[in-house]
Coordinates of C-alpha atoms in Angstrom, one line a residue:
Chain A
M242 CA 164.1 34.4 -2.3
A243 CA 166.0 32.5 -4.9
T244 CA 169.6 33.3 -4.4
K245 CA 171.9 31.7 -1.9
A246 CA 172.7 35.0 -0.3
S247 CA 169.1 36.0 0.2
R248 CA 168.2 32.6 1.7
S249 CA 171.0 32.7 4.3
A250 CA 170.1 36.3 5.1
A251 CA 166.5 35.3 5.6
R252 CA 167.7 32.5 8.0
I253 CA 169.8 34.9 10.0
M254 CA 166.9 37.3 10.3
M255 CA 164.4 34.7 11.3
A256 CA 166.8 33.1 13.9
P257 CA 166.0 35.4 16.9
A258 CA 162.2 34.8 16.5
V259 CA 162.7 31.1 16.2
V260 CA 165.0 30.9 19.2
L261 CA 162.6 33.0 21.3
L262 CA 159.6 30.9 20.4
L263 CA 161.6 27.7 21.0
G264 CA 162.6 28.8 24.5
W265 CA 159.1 30.0 25.1
M266 CA 157.9 26.5 24.5
L267 CA 160.7 24.4 25.7
I268 CA 161.3 25.9 29.2
P269 CA 157.8 25.4 30.6
L270 CA 157.5 22.0 28.9
S271 CA 160.8 20.8 30.4
L272 CA 159.8 22.2 33.8
T273 CA 156.6 20.3 33.6
V274 CA 158.4 17.1 32.7
I275 CA 161.0 17.5 35.4
F276 CA 158.4 18.3 38.1
S277 CA 156.3 15.3 37.1
F278 CA 159.2 13.0 38.3
K279 CA 159.7 14.9 41.6
K280 CA 158.0 15.1 45.0
F281 CA 157.1 18.8 45.2
L282 CA 154.7 19.9 47.9
P283 CA 155.4 23.6 48.6
L284 CA 153.2 23.7 51.7
R285 CA 155.1 20.8 53.3
G286 CA 158.3 22.7 52.9
D287 CA 159.6 21.5 49.6
R288 CA 161.7 24.2 48.0
I289 CA 163.0 24.5 44.5
T290 CA 166.3 25.9 45.8
D291 CA 167.9 26.7 49.1
R292 CA 170.2 29.3 47.6
G293 CA 168.0 32.4 47.2
E294 CA 165.0 33.9 45.5
G295 CA 166.6 35.4 42.3
F296 CA 166.1 34.5 38.7
G297 CA 169.7 33.5 38.4
D298 CA 169.3 31.1 41.4
F299 CA 166.2 29.6 39.7
M300 CA 168.0 29.1 36.4
W301 CA 171.0 27.5 38.1
E302 CA 168.8 25.0 39.8
Y303 CA 166.8 24.5 36.6
V304 CA 169.9 23.6 34.7
R305 CA 170.9 21.2 37.5
G306 CA 167.5 19.5 37.5
F307 CA 166.3 20.8 40.9
P308 CA 168.4 18.5 43.1
T309 CA 166.7 19.8 46.3
L310 CA 163.4 18.0 45.3
D311 CA 163.2 14.2 45.8
W312 CA 163.1 12.0 42.7
V313 CA 160.1 9.7 42.9
G314 CA 160.2 8.1 39.4
F315 CA 156.8 7.3 37.9
E316 CA 155.0 7.5 41.2
N317 CA 153.2 10.8 40.3
F318 CA 152.1 9.3 37.0
S319 CA 150.6 6.1 38.6
R320 CA 149.0 8.1 41.4
F321 CA 147.4 10.6 39.0
V322 CA 145.8 7.7 37.0
G323 CA 145.1 5.7 40.1
S324 CA 143.1 8.5 41.7
S325 CA 139.4 7.9 41.9
S326 CA 138.7 11.3 40.2
F327 CA 140.9 10.5 37.1
W328 CA 138.5 8.4 35.0
P329 CA 135.4 10.5 35.8
S330 CA 137.4 13.6 34.7
V331 CA 138.4 11.9 31.4
W332 CA 134.8 11.0 30.9
T333 CA 133.6 14.5 31.7
T334 CA 136.2 15.9 29.3
L335 CA 135.0 13.6 26.5
V336 CA 131.3 14.5 27.2
I337 CA 131.9 18.2 27.0
V338 CA 134.1 18.0 23.9
G339 CA 131.7 15.6 22.2
G340 CA 128.6 17.6 23.2
V341 CA 130.0 20.9 22.1
L342 CA 131.3 19.4 18.8
A343 CA 127.9 17.9 18.0
I344 CA 126.0 21.1 18.8
T345 CA 128.3 23.5 17.0
V346 CA 128.7 21.4 13.9
V347 CA 124.9 20.7 13.5
L348 CA 123.8 24.2 14.4
G349 CA 126.8 25.6 12.5
I350 CA 125.7 23.9 9.3
L351 CA 122.1 25.0 9.7
L352 CA 123.1 28.6 10.6
S353 CA 125.5 28.8 7.7
L354 CA 122.9 27.6 5.3
L355 CA 120.6 30.3 6.6
L356 CA 123.2 33.0 6.4
D357 CA 124.1 32.0 2.9
Q358 CA 120.6 33.1 1.8
P359 CA 120.4 36.6 0.4
M360 CA 118.6 38.7 2.9
W361 CA 118.2 42.3 4.1
G362 CA 120.9 43.4 6.5
Q363 CA 123.2 40.5 5.7
G364 CA 126.4 42.2 6.8
V365 CA 125.0 43.2 10.2
V366 CA 123.5 39.8 10.9
R367 CA 126.8 38.1 10.0
I368 CA 128.7 40.3 12.4
L369 CA 126.1 39.7 15.2
V370 CA 126.5 35.9 14.6
I371 CA 130.3 36.1 15.0
A372 CA 130.1 38.4 18.0
P373 CA 130.1 35.7 20.8
F374 CA 133.5 34.6 19.6
F375 CA 134.9 38.0 20.6
V376 CA 133.7 37.7 24.2
M377 CA 136.3 36.5 26.7
P378 CA 135.4 33.0 28.0
T379 CA 135.4 34.2 31.6
V380 CA 133.1 37.1 30.8
S381 CA 130.7 35.0 28.8
A382 CA 130.5 32.3 31.4
L383 CA 129.8 34.9 34.1
V384 CA 127.1 36.5 31.9
W385 CA 125.5 33.2 31.4
K386 CA 125.8 32.3 35.1
N387 CA 124.4 35.5 36.5
M388 CA 122.0 36.8 33.8
F389 CA 120.5 33.6 32.4
M390 CA 121.0 30.7 34.7
D391 CA 120.7 32.3 38.1
P392 CA 117.8 30.3 39.8
V393 CA 116.4 33.5 41.4
N394 CA 117.1 36.5 39.2
G395 CA 118.2 34.8 35.9
L396 CA 116.2 35.3 32.7
F397 CA 115.5 31.6 32.5
A398 CA 114.1 31.6 36.0
H399 CA 111.8 34.4 35.1
L400 CA 110.7 32.6 32.0
W401 CA 110.1 29.4 33.9
R402 CA 108.0 31.3 36.5
F403 CA 106.1 33.1 33.8
F404 CA 104.9 29.7 32.6
G405 CA 104.2 28.6 36.1
A406 CA 107.1 26.2 36.3
E407 CA 109.6 25.7 39.0
P408 CA 112.9 27.5 38.1
V409 CA 115.8 25.2 37.4
A410 CA 119.1 25.6 39.3
W411 CA 121.0 25.2 36.1
L412 CA 124.5 25.0 37.2
S413 CA 123.9 22.5 40.0
E414 CA 121.0 20.4 38.7
A415 CA 122.0 20.4 35.0
S416 CA 125.6 21.3 35.4
M417 CA 127.0 19.4 32.4
G418 CA 124.3 20.5 30.1
S419 CA 124.8 24.1 31.2
I420 CA 128.5 24.1 30.6
V421 CA 128.1 22.4 27.2
M422 CA 125.5 25.1 26.3
I423 CA 127.8 28.0 27.4
V424 CA 130.8 26.6 25.5
S425 CA 128.7 25.8 22.4
W426 CA 127.5 29.4 22.4
Q427 CA 131.1 30.5 22.3
W428 CA 132.2 28.2 19.6
L429 CA 129.2 28.2 17.4
P430 CA 130.4 31.4 15.6
F431 CA 133.7 29.7 14.7
A432 CA 132.0 26.7 13.2
T433 CA 129.5 28.9 11.4
L434 CA 132.1 31.1 9.9
I435 CA 134.2 28.3 8.5
L436 CA 131.2 26.4 7.2
L437 CA 129.7 29.5 5.7
T438 CA 132.9 30.2 3.7
A439 CA 132.8 26.6 2.6
I440 CA 129.2 26.8 1.5
Q441 CA 130.0 30.0 -0.4
S442 CA 132.7 28.3 -2.3
L443 CA 130.2 25.8 -3.7
D444 CA 129.6 26.3 -7.4
S445 CA 126.0 27.4 -7.7
E446 CA 125.8 25.7 -11.1
Q447 CA 126.2 22.3 -9.3
L448 CA 123.1 23.0 -7.2
E449 CA 121.2 24.1 -10.3
A450 CA 122.3 21.0 -12.1
A451 CA 121.1 18.9 -9.2
E452 CA 117.8 20.8 -9.3
M453 CA 117.5 20.0 -13.0
D454 CA 118.4 16.4 -12.2
G455 CA 115.3 16.2 -10.0
A456 CA 116.9 16.5 -6.6
G457 CA 114.7 18.1 -4.0
P458 CA 116.0 20.5 -1.3
L459 CA 116.8 17.7 1.1
Q460 CA 118.5 15.6 -1.5
R461 CA 120.5 18.6 -2.7
F462 CA 121.7 19.1 0.8
G463 CA 122.5 15.4 1.3
H464 CA 124.1 14.7 -2.0
I465 CA 125.8 18.0 -2.9
I466 CA 126.2 20.4 0.0
L467 CA 127.1 18.0 2.7
P468 CA 129.9 16.2 0.8
H469 CA 131.2 19.6 -0.2
L470 CA 131.3 20.6 3.4
G471 CA 133.2 17.4 4.4
R472 CA 136.6 18.9 4.6
A473 CA 135.4 22.0 6.4
I474 CA 133.6 19.9 9.0
T475 CA 136.8 17.9 9.7
I476 CA 138.8 21.0 10.2
V477 CA 136.2 22.5 12.5
I478 CA 136.1 19.3 14.5
L479 CA 139.9 19.0 14.9
I480 CA 140.6 22.6 15.7
Q481 CA 137.8 22.8 18.2
T482 CA 138.9 19.6 19.8
I483 CA 142.3 21.0 20.5
F484 CA 140.8 24.1 22.1
L485 CA 138.0 22.3 23.9
L486 CA 140.3 19.8 25.6
S487 CA 141.7 22.7 27.5
I488 CA 138.6 24.7 28.5
F489 CA 139.0 26.0 32.0
A490 CA 137.6 29.5 32.6
E491 CA 134.0 28.4 31.9
I492 CA 134.2 25.8 34.6
F493 CA 136.3 27.9 37.0
V494 CA 133.7 30.7 37.2
T495 CA 130.6 28.6 37.1
T496 CA 130.7 25.3 39.0
G497 CA 134.3 25.4 40.2
G498 CA 134.6 21.8 39.2
A499 CA 131.7 20.6 41.4
F500 CA 128.6 18.7 40.3
G501 CA 130.5 16.4 38.0
T502 CA 132.1 19.0 35.8
R503 CA 135.7 18.3 36.7
T504 CA 137.6 17.9 33.4
L505 CA 141.1 16.7 33.0
T506 CA 142.4 20.3 32.8
Y507 CA 140.5 21.2 35.9
L508 CA 141.8 18.2 37.8
I509 CA 145.3 19.2 37.0
F510 CA 144.6 22.7 38.2
Q511 CA 143.2 21.3 41.5
R512 CA 146.1 19.1 42.0
V513 CA 148.7 21.9 41.5
L514 CA 146.9 24.9 43.1
E515 CA 144.3 23.5 45.5
S516 CA 146.2 20.5 46.8
Q517 CA 149.5 22.3 46.2
N518 CA 151.0 19.0 44.8
V519 CA 153.0 20.3 41.9
G520 CA 154.5 17.0 41.0
L521 CA 151.2 15.2 40.7
G522 CA 149.7 18.0 38.7
S523 CA 152.7 18.0 36.4
A524 CA 152.3 14.3 35.7
G525 CA 148.7 15.1 34.7
G526 CA 150.0 17.9 32.5
V527 CA 152.3 15.4 30.7
Y528 CA 149.2 13.1 30.1
A529 CA 147.4 16.1 28.7
I530 CA 150.3 17.0 26.4
I531 CA 150.4 13.5 25.0
L532 CA 146.6 13.6 24.4
A533 CA 146.8 17.0 22.7
N534 CA 149.7 15.9 20.5
I535 CA 147.8 12.8 19.3
V536 CA 145.0 15.1 18.2
A537 CA 147.4 17.6 16.7
I538 CA 149.1 14.9 14.5
F539 CA 145.7 14.0 13.1
L540 CA 144.9 17.7 12.5
M541 CA 148.2 18.4 10.7
R542 CA 147.8 15.3 8.5
I543 CA 144.3 16.2 7.5
V544 CA 145.0 20.0 7.0
G545 CA 148.2 19.1 5.2
K546 CA 146.3 16.8 2.9
N547 CA 143.8 19.5 2.1
L548 CA 146.6 21.9 1.3
D549 CA 148.0 19.5 -1.2
A550 CA 144.7 18.8 -3.0
Chain B
M211 CA 108.6 15.1 -28.3
G212 CA 110.0 18.5 -27.5
R213 CA 108.2 21.4 -28.9
I214 CA 108.8 24.6 -26.8
Q215 CA 106.8 27.7 -27.2
L216 CA 107.4 31.1 -25.6
K217 CA 104.4 33.4 -25.5
D218 CA 104.9 37.1 -24.6
V219 CA 107.6 36.0 -22.1
T220 CA 109.3 38.9 -20.2
K221 CA 111.9 38.9 -17.5
S222 CA 112.8 41.8 -15.2
F223 CA 115.4 42.0 -12.5
G224 CA 114.1 44.7 -10.2
D225 CA 113.3 47.6 -12.4
V226 CA 115.5 46.5 -15.3
Q227 CA 113.7 44.6 -18.0
V228 CA 116.2 42.2 -19.5
I229 CA 113.7 40.4 -21.8
P230 CA 111.0 42.5 -23.3
P231 CA 107.9 40.6 -24.5
L232 CA 109.3 37.7 -26.6
N233 CA 107.6 35.1 -28.8
L234 CA 109.4 32.1 -30.1
T235 CA 108.6 28.6 -31.2
I236 CA 111.1 25.8 -31.2
E237 CA 109.9 22.8 -33.1
D238 CA 110.4 19.2 -32.1
G239 CA 113.8 17.8 -33.1
E240 CA 115.2 21.2 -34.0
F241 CA 118.7 22.3 -33.2
T242 CA 118.2 25.9 -32.2
V243 CA 121.1 28.2 -31.4
F244 CA 120.6 31.4 -29.4
V245 CA 123.4 33.7 -30.4
G246 CA 124.3 37.3 -29.5
P247 CA 126.9 39.4 -27.9
S248 CA 127.5 39.0 -24.1
G249 CA 124.8 40.5 -22.0
C250 CA 122.1 40.1 -24.7
G251 CA 120.0 37.9 -22.5
K252 CA 120.5 34.6 -24.2
S253 CA 121.6 32.7 -21.1
T254 CA 118.8 34.3 -19.2
L255 CA 116.4 33.1 -21.8
L256 CA 117.8 29.6 -21.6
R257 CA 117.4 29.6 -17.8
L258 CA 113.8 30.8 -18.1
I259 CA 113.1 27.8 -20.4
A260 CA 114.9 25.5 -17.9
G261 CA 112.9 26.9 -15.0
L262 CA 116.0 28.0 -13.1
E263 CA 114.6 31.6 -13.2
D264 CA 111.0 32.6 -12.9
I265 CA 109.5 34.5 -15.8
T266 CA 108.0 37.9 -14.9
S267 CA 105.0 37.5 -17.3
G268 CA 104.0 35.4 -20.2
V269 CA 103.6 31.7 -20.8
I270 CA 106.1 28.9 -21.6
E271 CA 104.6 25.8 -23.2
I272 CA 106.4 22.5 -23.5
N273 CA 104.7 20.0 -25.8
G274 CA 101.5 22.1 -25.8
E275 CA 101.3 22.1 -22.0
D276 CA 101.7 25.2 -19.8
A277 CA 105.0 24.7 -18.0
T278 CA 105.3 28.2 -16.7
D279 CA 105.0 27.2 -13.0
V280 CA 106.4 23.7 -13.3
V281 CA 109.6 23.1 -11.3
P282 CA 112.7 22.5 -13.4
A283 CA 112.9 18.8 -12.7
R284 CA 109.4 18.1 -14.0
R285 CA 109.8 20.0 -17.3
G286 CA 111.6 17.1 -18.9
L287 CA 114.6 19.2 -19.9
A288 CA 118.2 18.4 -19.4
M289 CA 120.9 21.1 -19.2
V290 CA 124.6 21.1 -19.8
F291 CA 126.3 24.0 -17.9
Q292 CA 129.2 26.1 -19.0
S293 CA 131.2 24.9 -16.0
Y294 CA 129.9 21.3 -16.6
A295 CA 128.7 21.4 -12.9
L296 CA 129.8 17.8 -12.3
Y297 CA 129.6 16.6 -8.8
P298 CA 133.3 16.4 -7.8
H299 CA 132.9 13.8 -5.0
M300 CA 131.1 11.3 -7.2
S301 CA 132.6 9.0 -9.8
V302 CA 131.7 9.4 -13.5
R303 CA 129.3 6.5 -13.2
K304 CA 127.5 8.1 -10.2
N305 CA 127.5 11.5 -11.9
I306 CA 125.7 10.1 -14.9
A307 CA 123.4 8.0 -12.8
F308 CA 122.5 10.8 -10.4
P309 CA 119.3 12.0 -12.3
L310 CA 118.1 8.4 -12.5
R311 CA 118.7 7.8 -8.8
M312 CA 116.8 10.9 -8.1
A313 CA 113.9 9.6 -10.3
K314 CA 114.0 6.4 -8.1
M315 CA 114.7 4.2 -11.1
G316 CA 115.6 0.5 -10.5
Q317 CA 119.3 -0.3 -10.3
D318 CA 119.2 -2.6 -13.4
E319 CA 117.7 0.1 -15.6
I320 CA 120.2 2.6 -14.2
D321 CA 123.1 0.4 -15.1
K322 CA 121.8 -0.3 -18.5
R323 CA 121.3 3.4 -19.3
V324 CA 124.6 4.5 -17.9
T325 CA 126.4 1.8 -19.9
A326 CA 124.6 2.8 -23.0
A327 CA 125.4 6.5 -22.5
A328 CA 129.0 5.8 -21.7
E329 CA 129.3 3.8 -25.0
V330 CA 127.8 6.6 -27.0
L331 CA 130.2 9.2 -25.5
N332 CA 133.3 7.0 -25.3
L333 CA 133.4 7.1 -21.6
T334 CA 133.4 3.4 -20.8
D335 CA 137.0 3.4 -19.6
Y336 CA 136.5 6.3 -17.3
L337 CA 133.4 5.3 -15.5
D338 CA 135.1 4.8 -12.1
R339 CA 137.2 8.0 -12.2
R340 CA 136.4 11.2 -10.5
P341 CA 135.7 14.4 -12.5
G342 CA 139.0 15.9 -11.2
Q343 CA 140.9 13.2 -13.0
L344 CA 139.4 13.9 -16.4
S345 CA 140.4 16.3 -19.2
G346 CA 138.2 19.2 -20.2
G347 CA 136.7 17.3 -23.2
Q348 CA 136.0 14.2 -21.1
R349 CA 134.3 16.3 -18.4
Q350 CA 132.2 17.9 -21.1
R351 CA 131.1 14.4 -22.3
V352 CA 130.2 13.4 -18.7
A353 CA 128.0 16.4 -18.5
I354 CA 126.3 15.5 -21.7
G355 CA 126.0 11.9 -20.5
R356 CA 124.3 13.0 -17.4
A357 CA 121.8 14.9 -19.7
I358 CA 121.2 12.1 -22.2
V359 CA 120.4 9.3 -19.7
R360 CA 117.3 11.1 -18.7
E361 CA 116.0 10.9 -22.2
P362 CA 114.7 14.5 -21.9
A363 CA 112.2 16.2 -24.2
A364 CA 114.9 18.8 -25.0
F365 CA 118.6 19.5 -24.2
L366 CA 119.7 22.9 -23.1
F367 CA 123.4 23.8 -23.6
D368 CA 124.7 26.9 -21.9
E369 CA 127.9 27.9 -23.8
P370 CA 129.2 24.3 -23.3
L371 CA 132.4 24.7 -25.3
S372 CA 133.7 28.0 -24.1
N373 CA 136.0 26.4 -21.5
L374 CA 137.7 24.2 -24.1
D375 CA 140.7 25.0 -26.2
A376 CA 140.3 25.8 -29.9
A377 CA 141.1 22.4 -31.3
L378 CA 139.0 20.5 -28.8
R379 CA 136.1 22.9 -29.5
V380 CA 136.0 22.0 -33.2
G381 CA 135.9 18.3 -32.2
M382 CA 133.2 18.7 -29.6
R383 CA 131.2 20.8 -32.0
M384 CA 131.1 17.9 -34.4
E385 CA 130.3 15.4 -31.6
I386 CA 127.3 17.4 -30.4
S387 CA 126.0 17.8 -34.0
E388 CA 126.5 14.0 -34.4
L389 CA 124.6 13.4 -31.2
H390 CA 121.8 15.5 -32.4
K391 CA 121.5 13.5 -35.6
K392 CA 121.6 10.3 -33.6
L393 CA 119.1 11.2 -30.8
D394 CA 116.9 13.4 -33.0
T395 CA 115.9 15.4 -29.9
T396 CA 115.3 19.1 -29.6
M397 CA 118.4 21.0 -28.6
I398 CA 118.7 24.6 -27.6
Y399 CA 122.3 25.8 -27.6
V400 CA 123.5 29.2 -26.3
T401 CA 126.7 30.7 -27.6
H402 CA 128.3 34.0 -28.3
D403 CA 130.4 32.4 -31.0
Q404 CA 128.7 32.9 -34.4
V405 CA 130.9 30.2 -36.0
E406 CA 129.4 27.6 -33.6
A407 CA 125.9 29.0 -34.4
M408 CA 126.5 28.7 -38.2
T409 CA 128.0 25.3 -38.1
M410 CA 125.6 23.5 -35.7
A411 CA 122.2 25.1 -36.0
D412 CA 119.0 24.2 -37.8
K413 CA 117.7 27.5 -36.7
I414 CA 119.5 30.5 -35.3
V415 CA 117.9 33.0 -33.0
V416 CA 119.9 36.2 -33.0
L417 CA 119.4 38.2 -29.8
Q418 CA 120.4 41.7 -28.8
A419 CA 119.4 43.4 -25.5
G420 CA 116.7 40.7 -25.0
N421 CA 115.1 41.3 -28.4
I422 CA 115.0 38.7 -31.1
E423 CA 116.7 40.4 -34.1
Q424 CA 116.1 37.5 -36.5
V425 CA 115.2 33.9 -36.6
G426 CA 116.1 31.7 -39.5
S427 CA 118.4 29.0 -40.9
P428 CA 122.1 29.8 -40.9
L429 CA 122.1 30.4 -44.7
E430 CA 119.0 32.6 -44.5
L431 CA 120.6 34.8 -41.9
Y432 CA 123.8 34.9 -43.9
Q433 CA 122.2 35.7 -47.2
R434 CA 119.3 37.8 -46.1
P435 CA 120.1 39.5 -42.8
R436 CA 117.0 41.4 -41.7
N437 CA 118.9 44.4 -40.3
T438 CA 122.4 45.8 -39.9
F439 CA 122.9 44.1 -36.5
V440 CA 122.4 40.7 -37.9
A441 CA 124.4 41.6 -41.0
G442 CA 127.3 42.7 -38.9
F443 CA 127.0 39.8 -36.4
I444 CA 126.7 36.8 -38.6
G445 CA 129.7 36.0 -40.8
S446 CA 133.4 35.9 -40.2
P447 CA 135.1 38.2 -41.0
K448 CA 132.3 40.7 -40.6
M449 CA 130.3 42.2 -43.4
N450 CA 131.5 45.6 -44.5
L451 CA 128.9 48.2 -43.6
I452 CA 129.1 51.5 -45.4
S453 CA 126.9 54.5 -44.7
G454 CA 126.9 58.1 -45.9
A455 CA 127.3 59.4 -49.5
E456 CA 128.4 56.1 -50.9
A457 CA 125.3 54.3 -49.6
A458 CA 123.1 57.1 -50.9
K459 CA 124.2 56.2 -54.4
Y460 CA 122.3 52.9 -53.9
D461 CA 119.2 54.6 -52.4
A462 CA 120.0 53.3 -48.9
A463 CA 121.2 54.7 -45.5
T464 CA 123.6 51.8 -45.1
I465 CA 124.9 49.3 -47.6
G466 CA 126.6 46.0 -46.7
I467 CA 128.9 43.8 -48.7
R468 CA 130.6 40.6 -47.5
P469 CA 134.4 40.3 -47.9
E470 CA 134.1 37.5 -50.4
H471 CA 131.8 39.6 -52.7
I472 CA 134.3 42.3 -53.5
D473 CA 136.6 41.9 -56.5
L474 CA 140.1 43.3 -56.3
S475 CA 141.8 45.0 -59.2
E476 CA 145.0 47.0 -59.6
T477 CA 143.6 49.2 -62.3
E478 CA 139.9 49.7 -62.3
G479 CA 136.9 49.7 -60.1
P480 CA 134.5 52.2 -58.5
W481 CA 136.2 52.2 -55.1
K482 CA 139.8 53.2 -54.7
G483 CA 141.7 52.3 -51.5
V484 CA 145.0 51.8 -49.9
V485 CA 146.1 48.3 -48.7
G486 CA 146.6 48.0 -44.9
V487 CA 147.1 44.9 -43.0
S488 CA 146.9 41.6 -44.9
E489 CA 146.0 38.3 -43.1
H490 CA 147.3 35.3 -44.9
L491 CA 145.4 32.1 -43.8
G492 CA 146.8 30.0 -46.7
S493 CA 143.5 29.1 -48.2
D494 CA 142.4 32.8 -48.2
T495 CA 143.9 36.1 -47.7
F496 CA 142.0 38.9 -46.0
F497 CA 143.0 42.4 -47.0
H498 CA 142.0 45.4 -44.9
I499 CA 141.7 48.3 -47.4
Q500 CA 141.2 51.9 -46.4
C501 CA 138.8 53.6 -48.8
D502 CA 138.4 57.4 -48.7
F503 CA 134.6 57.2 -48.2
S504 CA 134.5 55.2 -45.0
D505 CA 136.2 55.5 -41.6
E506 CA 136.7 51.8 -41.1
P507 CA 138.9 49.8 -43.5
L508 CA 137.0 47.4 -45.8
T509 CA 137.7 43.7 -45.5
V510 CA 138.2 41.9 -48.8
R511 CA 138.7 38.2 -49.3
A512 CA 141.0 37.1 -52.0
S513 CA 142.7 33.8 -53.0
G514 CA 145.5 32.6 -50.8
E515 CA 148.1 33.2 -53.5
L516 CA 147.6 36.9 -53.8
T517 CA 149.9 39.2 -52.0
L518 CA 149.6 43.0 -52.0
E519 CA 152.2 45.4 -50.6
Y520 CA 151.3 47.5 -47.6
G521 CA 150.3 50.9 -48.8
A522 CA 149.7 49.9 -52.4
T523 CA 146.7 51.4 -54.1
V524 CA 144.0 49.1 -55.3
H525 CA 140.5 49.3 -56.9
L526 CA 137.5 47.4 -55.5
T527 CA 134.3 46.3 -57.3
P528 CA 131.4 45.2 -55.2
R529 CA 129.2 42.5 -56.9
A530 CA 125.9 44.2 -57.2
E531 CA 123.8 41.1 -56.8
Y532 CA 125.3 40.5 -53.3
L533 CA 124.9 44.0 -52.1
H534 CA 122.7 44.4 -49.0
R535 CA 120.8 47.7 -48.6
F536 CA 119.4 49.0 -45.3
D537 CA 117.2 52.0 -44.5
A538 CA 117.7 54.7 -41.9
E539 CA 116.3 52.4 -39.1
G540 CA 118.8 49.7 -40.1
L541 CA 116.1 47.5 -41.7
R542 CA 116.7 45.6 -44.9
I543 CA 115.4 47.1 -48.1
E544 CA 114.4 44.4 -50.6

């Protein structure tokens, strides 16, 4: 890829993909931004267009900025933040993200330490550990809800009764804990996998040197292994944060946003689809985009730094 | 004090015995070098002494006390690893202080010892750098510094110079020998490089397949190799080993003669040969001469001025007093 000709050829060949991806991103983004400044209540008779139903009609109105919808300025934005459910939903989001991060990082470190030990059937065990990551969020949440957490027929209920205790109605009585547990179960493999590869890249002579230097197992962990894992832990935290900010399916199929489990994402969903207030939901979406970008900037700076080093 | 004794030590990995019963005594203050080709078990032996591997049977005594089941940290030994094994996230100062911090030593004493070690090793200007910002030789010195602050009974070196370039290696060789003279502590040094072994050791232990082939001072090994393996391994270039009819003339299965103990002549001598490749080093010239009685060409050392044409015929005379004779088992015949 050194000559001028090959470079321009490469640019031409990449162009279609770049244009497609750009459109893929820009059209929904700009739609969200436009709608967030409009009053758009489809059930009250607001229509995107009064021309027709075709794609061409839609694109025509899109280019013109949907003049049939009333411009309301920043009203959607102030109403979204001013709503009594906004701050609780932010708090819920933070609790879920923080809880899942804490559980996956701590357990991920312990599990990866365990999996790093030579043992019989290592390959099979590692695949089993990764398995939850391959289960679709909707499916895993349903499995948890119906097989484990059901207060009548769930495994936990049977277990509780076996010990003579009153079964817990997990998803209503301990709703936040339950959701954190389900989501942690899904993301633990990811954390474990990244941390395991990081542990495997640790020079075994360093550990032996520390052993000769008189460091016990805990000190070897604290002084050698943990600092070595520092970068991997940062990457796990940042990547998971981006994905966890947008968890939806797990809440949708379990509590449906009730019992204090309404996250920011779920609130947006309710505004748009349950209240049919597209403008208000879009304003919430714009807030979410800003939040995700702040995290993404941190992520790219840290990952970029790691690539340099 | 650092007297290390191995009694009937064996090591097996599964069914494979890498160290057959082995006995060895390393006296206090001695610089002992384990040397042998790769895979001969020399690093394993060092790790057994360090305690990083468990021995399968036998006893290891350090200063007369049974250390077989003692954990590495309590054996009073310090090790310098081939990769240096510095802690990359700590400064040089913290690296060197690490064993002292683990021993819960007071901060004043730690500072004192680190400063002293840094002075000995010329590291004073680099104490606040990270290992990643140091050159290979400096990292090597940090690894040694981390070993000397503990004031161990013995130092263990596992091929410490093999990651350095040739010029630096010669320098570090001198520095380690110097350090040994200064500290007067037992050192055990593993290498596959027989030049390092010859130049540094008080005592060389030649190993092959886990067996000790010979133990002795460098000159003992050079002058009186116990068998053909040691004869061929010690010395550079290698000793010429000749077997067959020519050896039978000397009542031996194999005879050995070092390159510097063969005289070259254009006219007379018992062995006639054709000159092959000549290596001119300036101070010496090594000629590879193909004689009709052996498959391998003989190496002959001559003065640096001498040049012989490729393909010329020459005559060789081995000096009888330097001829080594070995029997059918490869053992030396006196």
